[in-house]
XYZ file of C-alpha atoms in Angstrom:
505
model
C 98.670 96.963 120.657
C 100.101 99.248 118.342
C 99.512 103.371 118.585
C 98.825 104.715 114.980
C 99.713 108.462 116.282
C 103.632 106.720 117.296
C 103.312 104.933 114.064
C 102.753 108.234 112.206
C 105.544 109.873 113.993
C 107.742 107.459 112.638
C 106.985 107.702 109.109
C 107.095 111.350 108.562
C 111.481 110.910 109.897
C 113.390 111.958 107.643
C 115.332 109.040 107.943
C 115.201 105.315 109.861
C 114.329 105.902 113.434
C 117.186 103.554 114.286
C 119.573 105.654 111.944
C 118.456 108.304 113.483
C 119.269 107.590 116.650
C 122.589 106.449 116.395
C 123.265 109.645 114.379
C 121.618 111.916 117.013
C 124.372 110.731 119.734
C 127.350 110.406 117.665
C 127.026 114.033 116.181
C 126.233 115.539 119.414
C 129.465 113.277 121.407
C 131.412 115.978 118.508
C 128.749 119.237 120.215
C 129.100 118.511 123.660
C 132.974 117.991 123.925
C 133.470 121.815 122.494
C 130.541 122.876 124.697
C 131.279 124.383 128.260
C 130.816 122.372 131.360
C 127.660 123.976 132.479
C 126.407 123.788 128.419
C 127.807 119.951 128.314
C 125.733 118.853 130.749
C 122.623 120.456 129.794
C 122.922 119.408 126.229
C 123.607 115.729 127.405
C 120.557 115.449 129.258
C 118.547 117.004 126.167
C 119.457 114.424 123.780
C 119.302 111.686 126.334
C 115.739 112.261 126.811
C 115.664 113.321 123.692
C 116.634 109.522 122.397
C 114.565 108.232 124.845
C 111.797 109.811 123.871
C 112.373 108.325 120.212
C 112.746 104.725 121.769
C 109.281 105.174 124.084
C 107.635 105.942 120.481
C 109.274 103.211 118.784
C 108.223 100.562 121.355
C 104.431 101.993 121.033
C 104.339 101.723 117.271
C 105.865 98.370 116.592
C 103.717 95.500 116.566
C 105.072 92.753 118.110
C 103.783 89.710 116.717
C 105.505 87.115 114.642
C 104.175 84.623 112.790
C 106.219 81.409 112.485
C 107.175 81.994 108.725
C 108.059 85.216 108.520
C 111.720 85.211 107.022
C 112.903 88.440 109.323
C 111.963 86.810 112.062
C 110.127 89.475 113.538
C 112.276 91.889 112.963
C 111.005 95.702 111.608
C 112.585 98.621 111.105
C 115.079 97.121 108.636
C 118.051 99.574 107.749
C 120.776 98.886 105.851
C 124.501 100.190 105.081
C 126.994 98.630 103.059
C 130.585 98.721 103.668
C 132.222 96.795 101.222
C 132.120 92.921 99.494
C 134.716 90.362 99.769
C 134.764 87.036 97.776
C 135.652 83.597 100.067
C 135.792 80.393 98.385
C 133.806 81.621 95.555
C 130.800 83.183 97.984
C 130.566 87.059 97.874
C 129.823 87.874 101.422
C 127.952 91.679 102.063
C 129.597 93.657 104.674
C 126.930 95.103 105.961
C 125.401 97.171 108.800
C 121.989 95.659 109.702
C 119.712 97.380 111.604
C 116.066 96.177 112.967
C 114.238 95.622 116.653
C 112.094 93.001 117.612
C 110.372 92.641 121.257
C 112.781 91.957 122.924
C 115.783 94.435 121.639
C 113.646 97.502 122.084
C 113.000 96.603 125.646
C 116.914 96.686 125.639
C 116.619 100.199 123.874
C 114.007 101.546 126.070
C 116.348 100.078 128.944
C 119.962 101.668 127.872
C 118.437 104.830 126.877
C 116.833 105.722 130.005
C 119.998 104.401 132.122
C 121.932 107.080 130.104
C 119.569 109.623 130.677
C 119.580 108.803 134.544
C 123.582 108.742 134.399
C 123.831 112.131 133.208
C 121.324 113.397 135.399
C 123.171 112.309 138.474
C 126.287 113.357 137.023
C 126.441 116.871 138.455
C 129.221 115.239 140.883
C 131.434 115.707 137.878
C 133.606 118.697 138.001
C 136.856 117.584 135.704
C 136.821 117.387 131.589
C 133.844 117.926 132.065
C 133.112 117.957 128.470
C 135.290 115.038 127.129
C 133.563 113.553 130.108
C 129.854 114.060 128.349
C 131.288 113.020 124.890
C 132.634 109.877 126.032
C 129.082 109.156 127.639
C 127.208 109.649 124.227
C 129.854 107.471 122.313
C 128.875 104.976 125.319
C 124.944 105.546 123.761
C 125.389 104.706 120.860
C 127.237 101.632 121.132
C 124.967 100.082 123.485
C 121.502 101.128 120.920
C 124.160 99.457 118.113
C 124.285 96.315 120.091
C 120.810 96.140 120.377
C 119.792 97.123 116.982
C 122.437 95.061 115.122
C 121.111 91.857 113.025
C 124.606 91.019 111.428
C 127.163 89.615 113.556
C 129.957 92.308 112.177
C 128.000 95.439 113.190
C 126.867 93.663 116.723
C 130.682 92.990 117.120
C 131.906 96.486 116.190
C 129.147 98.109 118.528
C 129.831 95.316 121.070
C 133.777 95.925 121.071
C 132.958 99.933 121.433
C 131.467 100.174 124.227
C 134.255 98.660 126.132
C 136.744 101.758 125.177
C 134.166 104.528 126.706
C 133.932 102.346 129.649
C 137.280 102.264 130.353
C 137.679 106.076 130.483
C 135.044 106.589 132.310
C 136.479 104.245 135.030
C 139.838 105.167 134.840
C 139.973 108.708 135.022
C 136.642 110.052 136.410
C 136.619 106.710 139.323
C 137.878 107.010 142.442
C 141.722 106.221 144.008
C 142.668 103.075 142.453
C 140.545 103.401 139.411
C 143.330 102.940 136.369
C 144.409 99.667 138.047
C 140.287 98.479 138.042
C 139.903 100.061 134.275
C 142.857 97.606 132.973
C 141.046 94.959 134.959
C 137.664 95.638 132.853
C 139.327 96.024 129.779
C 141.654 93.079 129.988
C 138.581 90.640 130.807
C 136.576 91.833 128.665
C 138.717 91.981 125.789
C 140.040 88.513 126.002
C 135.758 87.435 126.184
C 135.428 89.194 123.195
C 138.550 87.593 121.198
C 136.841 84.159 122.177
C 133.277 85.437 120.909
C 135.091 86.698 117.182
C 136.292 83.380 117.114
C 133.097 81.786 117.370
C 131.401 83.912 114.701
C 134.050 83.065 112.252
C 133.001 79.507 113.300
C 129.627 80.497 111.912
C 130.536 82.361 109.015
C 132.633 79.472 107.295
C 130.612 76.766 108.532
C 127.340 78.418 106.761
C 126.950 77.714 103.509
C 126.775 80.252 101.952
C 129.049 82.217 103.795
C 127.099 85.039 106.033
C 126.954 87.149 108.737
C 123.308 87.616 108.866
C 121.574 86.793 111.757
C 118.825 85.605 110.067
C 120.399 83.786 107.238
C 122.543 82.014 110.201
C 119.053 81.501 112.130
C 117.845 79.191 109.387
C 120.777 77.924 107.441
C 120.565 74.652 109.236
C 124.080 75.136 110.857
C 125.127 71.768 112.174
C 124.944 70.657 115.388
C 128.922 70.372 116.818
C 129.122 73.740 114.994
C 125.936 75.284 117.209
C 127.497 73.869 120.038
C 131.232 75.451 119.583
C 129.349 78.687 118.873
C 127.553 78.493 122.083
C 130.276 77.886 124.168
C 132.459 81.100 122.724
C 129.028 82.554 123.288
C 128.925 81.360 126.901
C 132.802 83.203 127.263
C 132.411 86.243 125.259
C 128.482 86.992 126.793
C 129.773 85.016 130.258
C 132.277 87.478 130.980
C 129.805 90.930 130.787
C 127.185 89.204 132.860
C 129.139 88.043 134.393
C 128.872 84.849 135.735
C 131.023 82.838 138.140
C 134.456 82.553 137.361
C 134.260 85.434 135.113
C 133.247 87.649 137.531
C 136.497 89.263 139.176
C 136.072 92.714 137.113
C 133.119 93.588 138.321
C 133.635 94.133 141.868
C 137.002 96.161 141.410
C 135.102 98.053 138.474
C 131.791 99.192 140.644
C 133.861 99.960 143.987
C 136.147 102.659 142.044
C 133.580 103.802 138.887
C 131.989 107.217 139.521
C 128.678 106.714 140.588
C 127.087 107.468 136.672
C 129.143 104.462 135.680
C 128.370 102.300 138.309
C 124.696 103.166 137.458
C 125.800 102.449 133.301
C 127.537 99.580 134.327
C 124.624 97.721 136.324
C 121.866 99.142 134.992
C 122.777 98.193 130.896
C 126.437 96.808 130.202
C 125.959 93.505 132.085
C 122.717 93.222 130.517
C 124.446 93.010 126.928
C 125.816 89.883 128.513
C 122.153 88.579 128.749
C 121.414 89.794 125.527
C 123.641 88.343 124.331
C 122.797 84.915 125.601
C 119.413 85.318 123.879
C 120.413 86.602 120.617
C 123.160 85.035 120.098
C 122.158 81.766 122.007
C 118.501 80.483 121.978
C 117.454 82.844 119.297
C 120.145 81.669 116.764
C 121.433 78.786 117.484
C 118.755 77.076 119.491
C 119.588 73.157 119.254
C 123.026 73.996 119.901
C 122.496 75.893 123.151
C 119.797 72.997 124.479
C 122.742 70.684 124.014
C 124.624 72.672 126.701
C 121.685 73.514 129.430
C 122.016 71.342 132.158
C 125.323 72.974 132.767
C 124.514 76.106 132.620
C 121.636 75.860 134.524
C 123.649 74.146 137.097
C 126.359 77.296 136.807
C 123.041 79.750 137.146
C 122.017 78.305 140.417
C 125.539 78.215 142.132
C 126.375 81.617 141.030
C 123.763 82.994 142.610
C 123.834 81.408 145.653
C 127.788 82.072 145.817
C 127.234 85.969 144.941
C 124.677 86.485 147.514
C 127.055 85.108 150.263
C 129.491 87.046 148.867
C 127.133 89.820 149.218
C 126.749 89.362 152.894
C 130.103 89.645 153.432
C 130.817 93.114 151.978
C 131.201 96.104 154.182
C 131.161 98.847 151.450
C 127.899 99.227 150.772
C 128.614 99.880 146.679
C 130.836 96.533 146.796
C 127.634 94.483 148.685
C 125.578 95.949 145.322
C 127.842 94.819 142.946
C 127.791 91.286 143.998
C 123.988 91.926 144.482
C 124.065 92.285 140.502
C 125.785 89.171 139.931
C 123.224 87.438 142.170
C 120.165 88.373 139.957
C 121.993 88.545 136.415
C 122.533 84.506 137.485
C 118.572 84.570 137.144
C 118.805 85.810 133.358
C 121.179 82.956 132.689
C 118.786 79.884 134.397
C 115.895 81.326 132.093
C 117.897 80.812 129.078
C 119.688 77.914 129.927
C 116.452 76.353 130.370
C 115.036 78.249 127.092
C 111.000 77.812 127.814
C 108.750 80.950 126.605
C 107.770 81.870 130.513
C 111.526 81.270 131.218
C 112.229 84.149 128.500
C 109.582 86.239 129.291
C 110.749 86.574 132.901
C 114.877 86.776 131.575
C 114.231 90.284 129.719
C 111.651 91.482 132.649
C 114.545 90.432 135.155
C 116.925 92.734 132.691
C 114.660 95.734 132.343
C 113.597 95.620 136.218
C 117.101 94.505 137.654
C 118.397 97.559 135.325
C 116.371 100.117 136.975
C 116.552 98.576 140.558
C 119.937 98.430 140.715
C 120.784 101.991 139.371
C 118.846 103.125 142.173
C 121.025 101.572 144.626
C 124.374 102.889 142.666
C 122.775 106.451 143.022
C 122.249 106.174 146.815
C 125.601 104.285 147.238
C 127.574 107.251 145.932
C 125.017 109.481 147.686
C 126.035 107.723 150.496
C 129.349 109.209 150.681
C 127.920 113.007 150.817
C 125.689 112.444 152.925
C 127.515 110.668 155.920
C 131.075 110.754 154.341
C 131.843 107.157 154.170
C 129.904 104.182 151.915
C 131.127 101.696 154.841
C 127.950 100.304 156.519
C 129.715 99.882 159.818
C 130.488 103.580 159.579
C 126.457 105.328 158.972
C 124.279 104.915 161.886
C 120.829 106.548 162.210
C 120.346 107.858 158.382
C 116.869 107.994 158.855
C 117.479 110.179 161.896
C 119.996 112.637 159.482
C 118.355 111.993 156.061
C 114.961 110.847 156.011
C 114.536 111.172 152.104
C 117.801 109.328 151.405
C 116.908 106.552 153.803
C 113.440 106.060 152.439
C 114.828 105.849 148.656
C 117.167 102.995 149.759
C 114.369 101.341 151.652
C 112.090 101.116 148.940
C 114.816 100.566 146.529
C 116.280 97.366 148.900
C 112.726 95.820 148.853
C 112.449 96.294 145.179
C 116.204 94.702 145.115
C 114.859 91.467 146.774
C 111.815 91.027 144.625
C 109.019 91.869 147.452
C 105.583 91.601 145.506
C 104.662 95.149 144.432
C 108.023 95.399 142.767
C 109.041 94.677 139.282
C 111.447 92.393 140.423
C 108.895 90.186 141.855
C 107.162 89.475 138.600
C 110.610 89.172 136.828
C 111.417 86.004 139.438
C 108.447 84.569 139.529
C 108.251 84.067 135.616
C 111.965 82.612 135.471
C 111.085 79.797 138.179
C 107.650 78.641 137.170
C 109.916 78.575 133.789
C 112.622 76.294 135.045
C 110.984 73.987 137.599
C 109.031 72.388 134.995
C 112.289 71.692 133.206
C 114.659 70.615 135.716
C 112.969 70.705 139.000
C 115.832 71.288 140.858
C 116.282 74.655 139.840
C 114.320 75.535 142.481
C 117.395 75.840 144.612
C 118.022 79.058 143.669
C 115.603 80.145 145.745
C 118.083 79.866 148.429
C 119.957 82.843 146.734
C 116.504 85.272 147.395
C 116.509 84.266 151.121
C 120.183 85.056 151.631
C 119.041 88.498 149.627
C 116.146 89.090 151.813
C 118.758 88.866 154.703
C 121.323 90.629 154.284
C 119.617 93.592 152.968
C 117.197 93.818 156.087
C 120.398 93.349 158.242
C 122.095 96.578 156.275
C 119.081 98.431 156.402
C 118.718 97.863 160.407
C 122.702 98.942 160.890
C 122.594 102.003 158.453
C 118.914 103.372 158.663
C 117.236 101.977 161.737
C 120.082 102.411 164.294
C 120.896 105.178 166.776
C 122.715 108.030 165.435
C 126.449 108.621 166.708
C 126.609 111.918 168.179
C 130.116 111.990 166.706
C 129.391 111.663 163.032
C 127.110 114.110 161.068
C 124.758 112.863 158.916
C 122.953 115.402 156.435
C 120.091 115.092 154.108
C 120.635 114.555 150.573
C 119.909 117.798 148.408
C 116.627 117.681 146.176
C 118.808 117.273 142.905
C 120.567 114.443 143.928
C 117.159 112.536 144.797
C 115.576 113.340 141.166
C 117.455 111.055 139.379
C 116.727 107.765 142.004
C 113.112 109.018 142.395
C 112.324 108.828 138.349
C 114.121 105.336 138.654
C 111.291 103.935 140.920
C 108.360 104.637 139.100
C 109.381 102.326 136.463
C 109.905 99.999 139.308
C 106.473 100.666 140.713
C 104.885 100.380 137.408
C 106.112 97.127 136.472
C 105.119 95.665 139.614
C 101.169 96.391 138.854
C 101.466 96.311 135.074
C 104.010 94.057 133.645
C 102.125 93.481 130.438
C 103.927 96.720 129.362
C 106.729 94.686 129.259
C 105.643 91.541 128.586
C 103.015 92.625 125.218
C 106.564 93.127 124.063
C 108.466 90.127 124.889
C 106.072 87.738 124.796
C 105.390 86.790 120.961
C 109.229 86.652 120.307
C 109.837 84.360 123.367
C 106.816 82.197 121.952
C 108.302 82.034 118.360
C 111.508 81.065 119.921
C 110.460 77.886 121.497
C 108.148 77.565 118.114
C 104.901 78.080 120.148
C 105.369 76.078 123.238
C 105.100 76.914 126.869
């Protein structure tokens, strides 16, 4: 269902709404660094909501059908800049800028711009460079809308690759004791994915004929199969690493434990979903035959990852290091539904990204609120936070049984559609069920030691202030939403996962 008054709004721009966009946060990055600390902040949050705002009206005018021949595949909002021409073995190849949403990349828009906007809301525990701070987070912005915007594999690599440098600043020198050594960690693993991922797209580029970066062009040039399948295993590394999946995994935890808590929230919430994005772009969408050749194992990798993070999980004793490895538990989700690569499988891999995204910044937020409030994130440190903080404890109660997918809950929906998706492909699948139970436990056992227990007369535990509840409260109505009314999702996702599979189920 499109919304003519949305559509209307986008017309009269003065310029592409996706332009737009990415213009909006890099000019203001320049604003907000010169800006006071008080004025930084302020501003941020304005054109965070600001760009949210533009992606909420985007993802009501659209219309997302497709119909099987349509050459751009579905995409609209086409914009174009570009940079240069080179000739290679007599083909003039376009270096180009190509811009354009589909279903399921302005779910990713929606998703990163409202993670953003939460992140600099719960930011006001920042108090140094304050607005270098700010500036870096907009640069952040507008590499993660590039990565979901981008239909040529050079802009999705140059927006890809910046992200990582914000990133790293943020964790290195706003994180806590410790930080550089867990910023190096980030970078170094995610650099060398990324090296493996540039090699497969020149992989692509040469072996199309004629030589391309186009996403669509490479979609239908008929790429052959041993190519598809080296593309989809640098995929697999490069996409594999932000995910992550097990044994590219080792950043994360380091990088959550000593992030501030906006770039925990940034980190969970969008950056590993660019890993599952880019499983689906670059994977199933593109090169479809290539990744089927290649499921069984990754399906196989899906299920044991998730069943290794979530007894990972149980072992934690920080409660922001038991959420990371939470992350890595569901993310494993997103990679079963594409490994498999039916529509319902899809369908429920972007729902799992949107509702994991929101879910899990809720649980960064009270993490790091955590540490005000009772003055330590170990859980065998807080007893009786209900007792000392009723709002904070019922925030992380409801935000724990949206984290294990009780029905009600986004994530609920989001599971559901992934395994009726897989069982009917490979039946045994089903095992990753085992990875929810182990969920379901250890989050009722931390909620019994932290909220439900007696409070220690020794240690004061004090409410969390109004402010710092705003941003986690906004966070669950998404969550909430979902839960009843996933066809505001799914409206989106669904025609793209359908021409995907060419129709099927």
């Amino acid at each position: 269902m499109q919304f003519p008054i949305a559509q209307q709004l986008i017309e009269g721009l003065p310029l592409g709404i996706l332009p737009l966009m990415l213009a909006i946060v890099l000019g203001s990055s320049v604003v907000v660094y010169v800006l006071g600390k008080r004025a930084a902040r302020a501003a941020t949050i304005l054109v965070t909501a600001i760009e949210l705002g533009l992606s909420i009206i985007l993802a009501l005018a659209i219309d997302p059908s497709i119909q099987i021949s349509d050459p751009n595949a579905g995409m609209t909002c086409m914009w174009q800049f570009t940079m240069g021409r080179i000739t290679v073995d007599e083909t003039e190849t376009v270096l180009q800028i190509l811009l354009g949403v589909d279903g399921i990349s302005i779910v990713m828009v929606v998703l990163s711009n409202l993670v953003v906007f939460i992140a600099a809301l719960c930011s006001n525990h920042i108090h140094k460079s304050e607005g270098l701070y700010y500036a870096v987070l907009l640069l952040l912005q507008a590499g993660l809308i590039g990565v979901f915007v981008s239909v040529d594999l050079i802009g999705f690599f140059v927006f890809w690759e910046s992200v990582l440098i914000p990133m790293f600043f943020i964790i290195g020198r706003w994180g806590e004791e410790g930080c550089q050594h867990a910023a190096v960690k980030f970078l170094i693993y995610t650099q060398l994915g990324s090296a493996i991922l540039l090699i497969g797209i020149f992989i692509l580029y040469f072996a199309a004929m004629p030589h391309t970066f186009n996403m669509l062009a490479l979609r239908s040039a008929g790429l052959p199969v041993n190519v598809q399948i080296a593309f989809a295993l640098t995929v697999f590394v490069g996409a594999g690493v932000k995910l992550p999946v097990w044994p590219l995994h080792n950043w994360l935890p380091w990088a959550h434990v000593k992030a501030p808590t906006p770039g925990s929230v940034i980190l969970a919430g969008i950056l590993l979903k660019m890993g599952g994005y880019g499983f689906l772009r670059l994977g199933v969408w593109m090169i479809p035959e290539g990744f089927a050749r290649i499921s069984i194992p990754l399906a196989a990798l899906a299920v044991f990852t998730c069943i290794y993070a979530a007894l990972t999980a149980m072992a934690q004793t920080d409660l922001k290091s038991m959420v990371a490895y939470t992350s890595i538990n569901h993310m494993a989700w997103v990679l079963l539904a594409v490994a498999v690569g039916t529509s319902v499988a899809l369908q429920g891999a972007v729902f799992m990204m949107f509702s994991h995204g929101v879910i899990i910044s809720v649980m960064f937020i009270v993490a790091g609120q955590l540490k005000y409030s009772a003055g330590s994130r170990e859980i065998p440190m807080v007893r009786g936070l209900m007792a000392g903080a009723p709002r904070l404890s019922s925030v992380l109660i409801l935000a724990s049984l949206a984290t294990f997918g009780l029905p009600g809950f986004s994530g609920f929906i989001a599971e559901v559609l992934i395994l009726f998706g897989s069982v009917r492909v490979y039946i045994w699948t089903a095992f990753i069920t085992f990875g929810v139970f182990i969920t379901v436990g250890y989050l009722l056992w931390t909620l019994n030691r932290i909220v439900f227990s007696d409070p220690d007369p020794e240690k004061k535990v004090s409410e969390a202030p109004w402010s710092d509840l705003v941003a986690p409260i906004l966070m669950l109505v998404p969550v909430v939403l979902l839960g009843l009314l996933p066809d505001l999702v799914l409206r989106l996702v669904t025609p793209v996962a359908l021409f995907i599979v060419g129709g099927g189920p």
